[in-house]
Amino acid sequence: MKQRTRRNAAQSRETLLAAATEEFASHGLAGARIDRIAQAAGISKPMLYTYFGDKEALFDAALTQEVMDAAQADRFDPNHLEGYAGRTYDLLVERPRLWRLLTWHHLERGQDVLMLPAGEVLLGEKLDGIAAAQAEGRIVADFTPLDVVRLVAALTQLWCMTGAARDAAEHAARRATIMRAVGRLLRV
């Protein structure tokens, strides 16, 4: 008698998310193929749809997981935005899939990733911290707290668009430029 193997739902979901993250990071939402994701995960397409519903929901789940994983290392500090910007740049260099997913999200949906449901709490904490720092005169009040978040994000992602640094010295120079720009733009 043939014994059936039982799938662990949590493990299957995790395997699908890993395969989807790679596929979406490489091809974006429009270019990604459910067939390739299912094949890479070793799971049938119907099972993929059972777990996630549709391709859009799977993209959201993959992006949300990457953002939330990165948020664990985020260490946002409104009192030292320069350091935060440097750490964010390091994080994006270490996690190129995250940067590519964010870019695809912006290109294909025209939306701010922080407006995703999972990002709302993170965004709220950042906005509150920036508003407090502005009220205490540590950050310029020329920009709204949301503008500050977006400016820091844009500056940290700038170097990711040019390709990987050739060596540690170039990486350090890019990081220093980002930190200096954030400091000059946002410090009182």
Short mmCIF file of C-alpha atoms in Angstrom, two decimals:
data_model
loop_
_atom_site.label_atom_id
_atom_site.label_comp_id
_atom_site.label_asym_id
_atom_site.label_seq_id
_atom_site.Cartn_x
_atom_site.Cartn_y
_atom_site.Cartn_z
CA MET A 1 0.00 0.00 0.00
CA LYS A 2 1.33 3.39 -1.01
CA GLN A 3 1.72 5.82 1.86
CA ARG A 4 0.75 9.43 1.20
CA THR A 5 3.00 12.16 2.47
CA ARG A 6 1.29 14.98 4.27
CA ARG A 7 2.25 18.49 3.44
CA ASN A 8 2.96 20.89 6.21
CA ALA A 9 0.82 23.93 5.31
CA ALA A 10 3.14 26.43 6.97
CA GLN A 11 6.19 24.95 5.25
CA SER A 12 4.41 24.88 1.88
CA ARG A 13 3.40 28.50 2.29
CA GLU A 14 6.96 29.45 3.22
CA THR A 15 8.36 27.55 0.22
CA LEU A 16 5.88 29.29 -2.08
CA LEU A 17 6.75 32.70 -0.67
CA ALA A 18 10.47 32.08 -1.18
CA ALA A 19 9.91 31.02 -4.80
CA ALA A 20 7.52 33.93 -5.39
CA THR A 21 9.95 36.43 -3.90
CA GLU A 22 12.67 35.34 -6.31
CA GLU A 23 10.30 35.36 -9.29
CA PHE A 24 8.80 38.77 -8.50
CA ALA A 25 12.19 40.30 -7.72
CA SER A 26 13.48 39.11 -11.09
CA HIS A 27 10.44 39.80 -13.28
CA GLY A 28 8.07 42.11 -11.41
CA LEU A 29 4.38 41.52 -10.96
CA ALA A 30 3.52 41.68 -14.67
CA GLY A 31 6.43 39.51 -15.82
CA ALA A 32 6.27 36.88 -13.09
CA ARG A 33 4.68 33.57 -14.00
CA ILE A 34 2.65 31.47 -11.60
CA ASP A 35 3.81 28.33 -13.46
CA ARG A 36 7.46 29.12 -12.65
CA ILE A 37 6.65 29.90 -9.02
CA ALA A 38 4.72 26.66 -8.55
CA GLN A 39 7.43 24.64 -10.28
CA ALA A 40 10.24 26.24 -8.23
CA ALA A 41 8.30 25.55 -5.03
CA GLY A 42 7.38 22.01 -6.06
CA ILE A 43 3.72 22.79 -5.44
CA SER A 44 0.79 22.62 -7.83
CA LYS A 45 -0.79 25.78 -9.23
CA PRO A 46 -4.17 24.97 -7.67
CA MET A 47 -2.47 24.65 -4.26
CA LEU A 48 -0.74 27.99 -4.80
CA TYR A 49 -4.12 29.60 -5.46
CA THR A 50 -5.52 27.88 -2.37
CA TYR A 51 -2.83 29.46 -0.21
CA PHE A 52 -2.79 32.94 -1.73
CA GLY A 53 -5.85 33.47 -3.89
CA ASP A 54 -4.25 35.16 -6.86
CA LYS A 55 -1.01 36.56 -8.24
CA GLU A 56 -1.61 40.04 -6.79
CA ALA A 57 -2.12 38.64 -3.29
CA LEU A 58 1.00 36.50 -3.65
CA PHE A 59 3.02 39.56 -4.70
CA ASP A 60 1.66 41.48 -1.70
CA ALA A 61 2.58 38.60 0.62
CA ALA A 62 6.12 38.34 -0.78
CA LEU A 63 6.68 42.10 -0.57
CA THR A 64 5.17 42.33 2.90
CA GLN A 65 7.38 39.52 4.19
CA GLU A 66 10.51 41.16 2.79
CA VAL A 67 9.55 44.56 4.22
CA MET A 68 8.71 43.13 7.64
CA ASP A 69 11.90 41.04 7.72
CA ALA A 70 13.89 44.17 6.87
CA ALA A 71 12.02 46.16 9.51
CA GLN A 72 13.47 43.87 12.16
CA ALA A 73 16.88 45.34 11.30
CA ASP A 74 15.51 48.83 10.58
CA ARG A 75 16.46 50.56 13.87
CA PHE A 76 14.83 53.84 12.92
CA ASP A 77 16.08 56.74 15.01
CA PRO A 78 14.65 60.21 14.31
CA ASN A 79 17.47 61.72 16.38
CA HIS A 80 20.09 60.28 14.07
CA LEU A 81 18.58 60.16 10.60
CA GLU A 82 22.03 60.06 9.04
CA GLY A 83 22.84 56.78 10.75
CA TYR A 84 19.43 55.40 9.86
CA ALA A 85 20.02 56.31 6.21
CA GLY A 86 23.41 54.60 6.26
CA ARG A 87 21.98 51.46 7.84
CA THR A 88 19.13 51.44 5.33
CA TYR A 89 21.58 51.66 2.44
CA ASP A 90 23.55 48.75 3.93
CA LEU A 91 20.33 46.77 4.29
CA LEU A 92 19.34 47.35 0.66
CA VAL A 93 22.80 46.32 -0.52
CA GLU A 94 22.62 43.16 1.60
CA ARG A 95 19.08 42.41 0.42
CA PRO A 96 18.88 43.26 -3.29
CA ARG A 97 15.60 41.35 -3.61
CA LEU A 98 14.01 43.85 -1.23
CA TRP A 99 15.12 46.81 -3.32
CA ARG A 100 13.96 45.13 -6.55
CA LEU A 101 10.55 44.29 -5.05
CA LEU A 102 10.15 47.87 -3.83
CA THR A 103 11.07 49.15 -7.28
CA TRP A 104 8.64 46.84 -9.05
CA HIS A 105 5.93 47.87 -6.60
CA HIS A 106 6.52 51.55 -7.36
CA LEU A 107 6.75 51.01 -11.13
CA GLU A 108 3.78 48.71 -11.56
CA ARG A 109 1.43 50.06 -8.94
CA GLY A 110 2.58 53.62 -8.46
CA GLN A 111 2.09 53.23 -4.72
CA ASP A 112 4.19 53.90 -1.67
CA VAL A 113 5.09 50.58 -0.05
CA LEU A 114 4.59 52.11 3.39
CA MET A 115 0.92 52.44 2.56
CA LEU A 116 0.54 48.65 2.53
CA PRO A 117 -1.37 47.42 5.58
CA ALA A 118 1.76 45.89 7.13
CA GLY A 119 3.69 49.10 6.61
CA GLU A 120 1.15 51.38 8.28
CA VAL A 121 2.32 50.65 11.82
CA LEU A 122 5.97 51.11 10.84
CA LEU A 123 5.13 54.34 9.06
CA GLY A 124 3.09 55.63 12.00
CA GLU A 125 5.99 55.12 14.40
CA LYS A 126 8.38 56.91 12.05
CA LEU A 127 6.01 59.82 11.51
CA ASP A 128 5.47 60.24 15.25
CA GLY A 129 9.22 60.18 15.93
CA ILE A 130 9.93 62.72 13.21
CA ALA A 131 7.13 65.02 14.33
CA ALA A 132 8.50 64.95 17.88
CA ALA A 133 12.03 65.68 16.65
CA GLN A 134 10.69 68.56 14.57
CA ALA A 135 8.75 69.97 17.51
CA GLU A 136 11.93 69.86 19.60
CA GLY A 137 13.92 71.59 16.83
CA ARG A 138 16.23 68.65 15.96
CA ILE A 139 14.91 68.22 12.41
CA VAL A 140 13.91 71.03 10.05
CA ALA A 141 10.19 71.68 9.97
CA ASP A 142 10.29 72.65 6.27
CA PHE A 143 8.98 69.20 5.34
CA THR A 144 6.09 67.12 6.62
CA PRO A 145 7.09 63.98 8.52
CA LEU A 146 5.95 61.90 5.53
CA ASP A 147 8.15 64.00 3.24
CA VAL A 148 11.10 63.33 5.55
CA VAL A 149 10.49 59.57 5.36
CA ARG A 150 10.25 59.72 1.57
CA LEU A 151 13.34 61.91 1.20
CA VAL A 152 15.45 59.59 3.33
CA ALA A 153 14.13 56.57 1.40
CA ALA A 154 14.87 58.21 -1.95
CA LEU A 155 18.40 59.14 -0.94
CA THR A 156 19.17 55.67 0.41
CA GLN A 157 17.82 53.98 -2.72
CA LEU A 158 19.64 56.29 -5.12
CA TRP A 159 22.87 54.30 -5.21
CA CYS A 160 21.01 51.01 -5.61
CA MET A 161 19.97 52.16 -9.08
CA THR A 162 23.56 52.42 -10.28
CA GLY A 163 24.56 48.83 -9.59
CA ALA A 164 26.70 47.30 -6.90
CA ALA A 165 29.71 49.11 -5.54
CA ARG A 166 32.98 47.80 -7.02
CA ASP A 167 34.58 47.39 -3.62
CA ALA A 168 34.34 48.26 0.07
CA ALA A 169 35.84 51.72 -0.48
CA GLU A 170 33.19 52.63 -3.03
CA HIS A 171 30.46 51.26 -0.76
CA ALA A 172 31.77 53.35 2.14
CA ALA A 173 31.93 56.46 -0.06
CA ARG A 174 28.35 55.96 -1.22
CA ARG A 175 27.19 55.42 2.35
CA ALA A 176 29.01 58.56 3.51
CA THR A 177 27.44 60.60 0.69
CA ILE A 178 23.96 59.43 1.66
CA MET A 179 24.54 60.24 5.32
CA ARG A 180 26.00 63.66 4.53
CA ALA A 181 23.09 64.51 2.20
CA VAL A 182 20.50 63.48 4.79
CA GLY A 183 22.28 65.52 7.47
CA ARG A 184 22.52 68.64 5.34
CA LEU A 185 18.95 68.39 4.12
CA LEU A 186 17.21 67.65 7.40
CA ARG A 187 19.30 68.94 10.30
CA VAL A 188 18.57 72.33 11.84
#
